[in-house]
Coordinates of N, CA and C in Angstrom, one line a residue:
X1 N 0.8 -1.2 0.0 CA 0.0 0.0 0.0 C 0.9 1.2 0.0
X2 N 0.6 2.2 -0.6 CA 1.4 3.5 -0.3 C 0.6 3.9 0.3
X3 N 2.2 4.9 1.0 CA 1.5 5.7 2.3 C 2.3 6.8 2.4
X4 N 2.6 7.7 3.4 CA 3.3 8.5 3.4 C 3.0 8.9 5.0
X5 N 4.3 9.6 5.5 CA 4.2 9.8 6.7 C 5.8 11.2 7.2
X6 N 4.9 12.3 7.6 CA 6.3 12.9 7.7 C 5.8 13.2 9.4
X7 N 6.9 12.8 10.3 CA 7.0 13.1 11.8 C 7.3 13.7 12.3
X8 N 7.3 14.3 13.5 CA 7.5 16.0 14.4 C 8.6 16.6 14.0
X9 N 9.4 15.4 13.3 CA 11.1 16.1 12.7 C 11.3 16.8 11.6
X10 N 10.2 16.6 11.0 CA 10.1 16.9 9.4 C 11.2 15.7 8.3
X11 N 10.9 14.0 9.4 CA 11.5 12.9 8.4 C 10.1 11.9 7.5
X12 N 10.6 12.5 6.4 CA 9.2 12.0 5.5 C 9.9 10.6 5.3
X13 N 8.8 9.5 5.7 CA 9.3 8.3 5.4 C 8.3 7.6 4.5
X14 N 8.3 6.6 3.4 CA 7.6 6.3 2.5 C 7.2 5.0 2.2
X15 N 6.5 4.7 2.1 CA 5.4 3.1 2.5 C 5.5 2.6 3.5
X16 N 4.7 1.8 3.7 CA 4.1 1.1 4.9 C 5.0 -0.1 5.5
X17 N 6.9 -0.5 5.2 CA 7.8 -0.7 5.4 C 8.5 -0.1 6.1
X18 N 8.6 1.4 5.3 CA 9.6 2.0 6.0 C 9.2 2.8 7.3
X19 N 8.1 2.8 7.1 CA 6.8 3.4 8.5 C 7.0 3.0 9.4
X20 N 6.9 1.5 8.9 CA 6.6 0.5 10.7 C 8.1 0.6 10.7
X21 N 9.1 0.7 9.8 CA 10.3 -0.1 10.9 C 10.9 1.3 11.6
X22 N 11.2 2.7 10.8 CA 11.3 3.8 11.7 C 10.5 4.3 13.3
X23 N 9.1 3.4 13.2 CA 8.5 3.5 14.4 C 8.6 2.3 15.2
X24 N 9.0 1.2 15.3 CA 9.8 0.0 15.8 C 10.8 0.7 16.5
X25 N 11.9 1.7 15.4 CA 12.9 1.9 16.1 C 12.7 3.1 17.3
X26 N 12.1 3.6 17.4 CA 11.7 4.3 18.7 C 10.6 4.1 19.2
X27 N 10.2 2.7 19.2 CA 9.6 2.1 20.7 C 9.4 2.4 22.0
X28 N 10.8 2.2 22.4 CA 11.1 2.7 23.6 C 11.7 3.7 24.1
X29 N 11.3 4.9 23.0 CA 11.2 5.9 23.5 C 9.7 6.9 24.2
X30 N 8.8 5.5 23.8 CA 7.4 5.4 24.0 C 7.1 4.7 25.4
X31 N 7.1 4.0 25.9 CA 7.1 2.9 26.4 C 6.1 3.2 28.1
X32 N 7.0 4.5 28.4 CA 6.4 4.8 29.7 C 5.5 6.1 29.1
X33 N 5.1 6.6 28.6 CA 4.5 7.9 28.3 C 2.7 7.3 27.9
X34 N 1.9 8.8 28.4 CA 1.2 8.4 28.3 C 0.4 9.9 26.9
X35 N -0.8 9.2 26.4 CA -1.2 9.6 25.3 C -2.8 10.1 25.2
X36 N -2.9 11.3 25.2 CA -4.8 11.9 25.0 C -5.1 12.2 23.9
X37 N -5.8 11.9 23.6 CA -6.4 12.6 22.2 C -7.2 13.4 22.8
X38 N -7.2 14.6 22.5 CA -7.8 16.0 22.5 C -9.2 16.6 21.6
X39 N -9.3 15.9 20.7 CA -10.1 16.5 19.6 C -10.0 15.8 18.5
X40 N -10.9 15.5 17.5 CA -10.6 15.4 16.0 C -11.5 16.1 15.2
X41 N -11.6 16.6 14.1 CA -12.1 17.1 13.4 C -12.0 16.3 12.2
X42 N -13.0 15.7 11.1 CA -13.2 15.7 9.7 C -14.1 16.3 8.7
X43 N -13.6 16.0 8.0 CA -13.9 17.1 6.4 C -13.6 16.2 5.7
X44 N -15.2 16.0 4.9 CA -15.0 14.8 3.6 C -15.2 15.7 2.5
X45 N -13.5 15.3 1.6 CA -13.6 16.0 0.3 C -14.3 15.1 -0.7
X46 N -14.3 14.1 -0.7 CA -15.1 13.4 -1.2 C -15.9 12.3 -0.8
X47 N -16.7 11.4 -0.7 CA -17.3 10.0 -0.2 C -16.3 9.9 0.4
X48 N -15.1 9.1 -0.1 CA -13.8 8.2 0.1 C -12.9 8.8 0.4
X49 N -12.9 10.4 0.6 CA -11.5 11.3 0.8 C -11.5 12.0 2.1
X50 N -11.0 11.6 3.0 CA -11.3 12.6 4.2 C -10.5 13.5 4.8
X51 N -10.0 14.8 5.0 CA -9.1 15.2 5.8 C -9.1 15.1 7.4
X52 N -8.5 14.7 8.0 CA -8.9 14.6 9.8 C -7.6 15.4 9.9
X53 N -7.6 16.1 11.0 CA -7.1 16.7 12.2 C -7.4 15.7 13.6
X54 N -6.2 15.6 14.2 CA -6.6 14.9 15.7 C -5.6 15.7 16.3
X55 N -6.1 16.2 17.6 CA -5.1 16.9 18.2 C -4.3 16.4 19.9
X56 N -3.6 15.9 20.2 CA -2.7 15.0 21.0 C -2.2 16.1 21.9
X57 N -1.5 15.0 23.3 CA -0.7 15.5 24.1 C -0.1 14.3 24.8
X58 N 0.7 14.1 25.3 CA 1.6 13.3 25.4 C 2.7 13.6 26.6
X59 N 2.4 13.1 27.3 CA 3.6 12.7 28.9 C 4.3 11.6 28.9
X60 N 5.7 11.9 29.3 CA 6.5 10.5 29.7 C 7.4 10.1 28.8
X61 N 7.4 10.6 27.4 CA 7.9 9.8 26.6 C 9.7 10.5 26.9
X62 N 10.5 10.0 25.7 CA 11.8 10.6 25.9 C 12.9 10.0 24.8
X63 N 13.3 11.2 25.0 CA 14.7 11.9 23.2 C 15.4 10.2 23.1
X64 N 15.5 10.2 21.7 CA 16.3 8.9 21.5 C 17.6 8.8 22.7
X65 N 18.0 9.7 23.5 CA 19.3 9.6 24.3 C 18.6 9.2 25.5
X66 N 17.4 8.6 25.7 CA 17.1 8.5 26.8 C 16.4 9.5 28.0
X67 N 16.8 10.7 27.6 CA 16.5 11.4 28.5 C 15.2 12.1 28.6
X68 N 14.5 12.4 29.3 CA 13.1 13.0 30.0 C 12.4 13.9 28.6
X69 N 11.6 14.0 28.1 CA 10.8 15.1 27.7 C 9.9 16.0 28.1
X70 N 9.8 17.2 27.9 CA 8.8 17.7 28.7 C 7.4 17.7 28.1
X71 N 6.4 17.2 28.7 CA 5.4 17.0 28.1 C 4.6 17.7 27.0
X72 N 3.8 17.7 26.2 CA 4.1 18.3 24.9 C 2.4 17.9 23.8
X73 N 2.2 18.8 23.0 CA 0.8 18.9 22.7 C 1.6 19.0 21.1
X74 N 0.1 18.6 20.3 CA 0.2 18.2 18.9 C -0.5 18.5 18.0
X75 N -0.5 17.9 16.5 CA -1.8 18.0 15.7 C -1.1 17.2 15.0
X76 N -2.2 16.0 14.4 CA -1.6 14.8 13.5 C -3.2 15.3 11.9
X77 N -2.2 15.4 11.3 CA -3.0 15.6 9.7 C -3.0 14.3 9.3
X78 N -4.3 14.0 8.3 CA -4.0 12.8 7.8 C -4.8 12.7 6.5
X79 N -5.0 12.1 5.9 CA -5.5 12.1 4.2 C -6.0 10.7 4.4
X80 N -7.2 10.0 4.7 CA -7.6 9.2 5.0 C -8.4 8.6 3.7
X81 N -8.8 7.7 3.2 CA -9.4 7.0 2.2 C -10.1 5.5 2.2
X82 N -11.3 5.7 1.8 CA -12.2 4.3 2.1 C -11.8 3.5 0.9
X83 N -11.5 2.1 1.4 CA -11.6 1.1 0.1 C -11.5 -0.1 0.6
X84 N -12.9 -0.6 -0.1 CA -13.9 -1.5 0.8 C -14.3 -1.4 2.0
X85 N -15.1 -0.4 1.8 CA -15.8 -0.2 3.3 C -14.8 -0.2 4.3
X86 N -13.4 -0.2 4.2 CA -12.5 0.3 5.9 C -11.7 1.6 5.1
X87 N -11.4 2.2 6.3 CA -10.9 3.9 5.8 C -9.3 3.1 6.5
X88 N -8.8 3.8 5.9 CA -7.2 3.8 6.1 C -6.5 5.1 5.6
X89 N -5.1 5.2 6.4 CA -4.9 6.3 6.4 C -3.1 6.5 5.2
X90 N -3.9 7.6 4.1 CA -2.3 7.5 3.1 C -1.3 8.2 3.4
X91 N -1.9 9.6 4.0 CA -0.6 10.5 4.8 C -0.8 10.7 5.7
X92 N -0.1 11.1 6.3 CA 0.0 12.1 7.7 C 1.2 12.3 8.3
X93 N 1.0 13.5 8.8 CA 2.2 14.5 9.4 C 1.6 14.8 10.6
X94 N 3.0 14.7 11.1 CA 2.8 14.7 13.1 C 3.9 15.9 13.1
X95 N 2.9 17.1 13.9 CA 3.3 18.2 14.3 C 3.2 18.4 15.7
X96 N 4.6 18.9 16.7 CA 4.1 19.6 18.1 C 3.6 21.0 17.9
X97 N 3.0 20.9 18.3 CA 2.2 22.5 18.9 C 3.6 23.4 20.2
X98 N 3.8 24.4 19.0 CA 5.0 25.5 19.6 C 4.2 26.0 20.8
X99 N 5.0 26.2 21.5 CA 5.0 27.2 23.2 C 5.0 28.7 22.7
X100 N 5.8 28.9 21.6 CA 6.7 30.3 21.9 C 5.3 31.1 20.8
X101 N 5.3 32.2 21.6 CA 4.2 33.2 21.6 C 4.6 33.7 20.6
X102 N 3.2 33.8 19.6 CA 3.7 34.4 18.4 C 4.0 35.6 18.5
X103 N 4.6 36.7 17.2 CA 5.7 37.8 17.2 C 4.3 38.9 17.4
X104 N 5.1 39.9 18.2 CA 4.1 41.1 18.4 C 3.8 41.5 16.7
X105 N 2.0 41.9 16.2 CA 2.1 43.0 15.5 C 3.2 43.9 15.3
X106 N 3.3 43.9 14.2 CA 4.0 45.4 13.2 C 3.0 46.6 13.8
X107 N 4.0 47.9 13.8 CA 2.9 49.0 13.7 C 3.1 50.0 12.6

């Protein structure tokens, strides 16, 4: 199946091989963290075409070096598509949601 998938890092990885094994390899950087879904929103561009927004937050997890993350909120895009009656998903991109306060107005 093609797929597509770019992650918080901006590493676009490409079918449903390379997917699972870049997310294999940080497993356990998952392991103790925990995970909410916040919200989702869809928008069907067509029957079969859906855009979703889900929006995440996430405790516990931690940097490939092992060490602590500070807990952390998100928005996962996805391009979803029915065929045969189950929806599956062909892209998506996993964004954190920035802290840093947008820039004052120009005057």
């Amino acid at each position: 199946m093609d797929a597509d998938f770019v992650n918080v890092g901006g590493k676009h990885w490409k079918g449903r091989d390379q997917i699972e094994a870049e997310h294999t390899l940080r497993l356990n950087q998952f392991q103790e963290s925990t995970w909410t879904s916040k919200g989702v929103t869809v928008q069907f561009l067509k029957p079969d075409i859906a855009l979703v927004h889900a929006n995440w937050s996430i405790v516990g997890d931690k940097d490939p070096d092992g060490s602590a993350r500070k807990p952390r909120d998100g928005v996962f895009t996805w391009v979803v598509t029915k065929q045969s009656e189950r929806w599956q998903i062909r892209a998506a991109q996993n964004t954190n949601v920035s802290n840093v306060p947008p820039p004052a107005p120009r005057k």
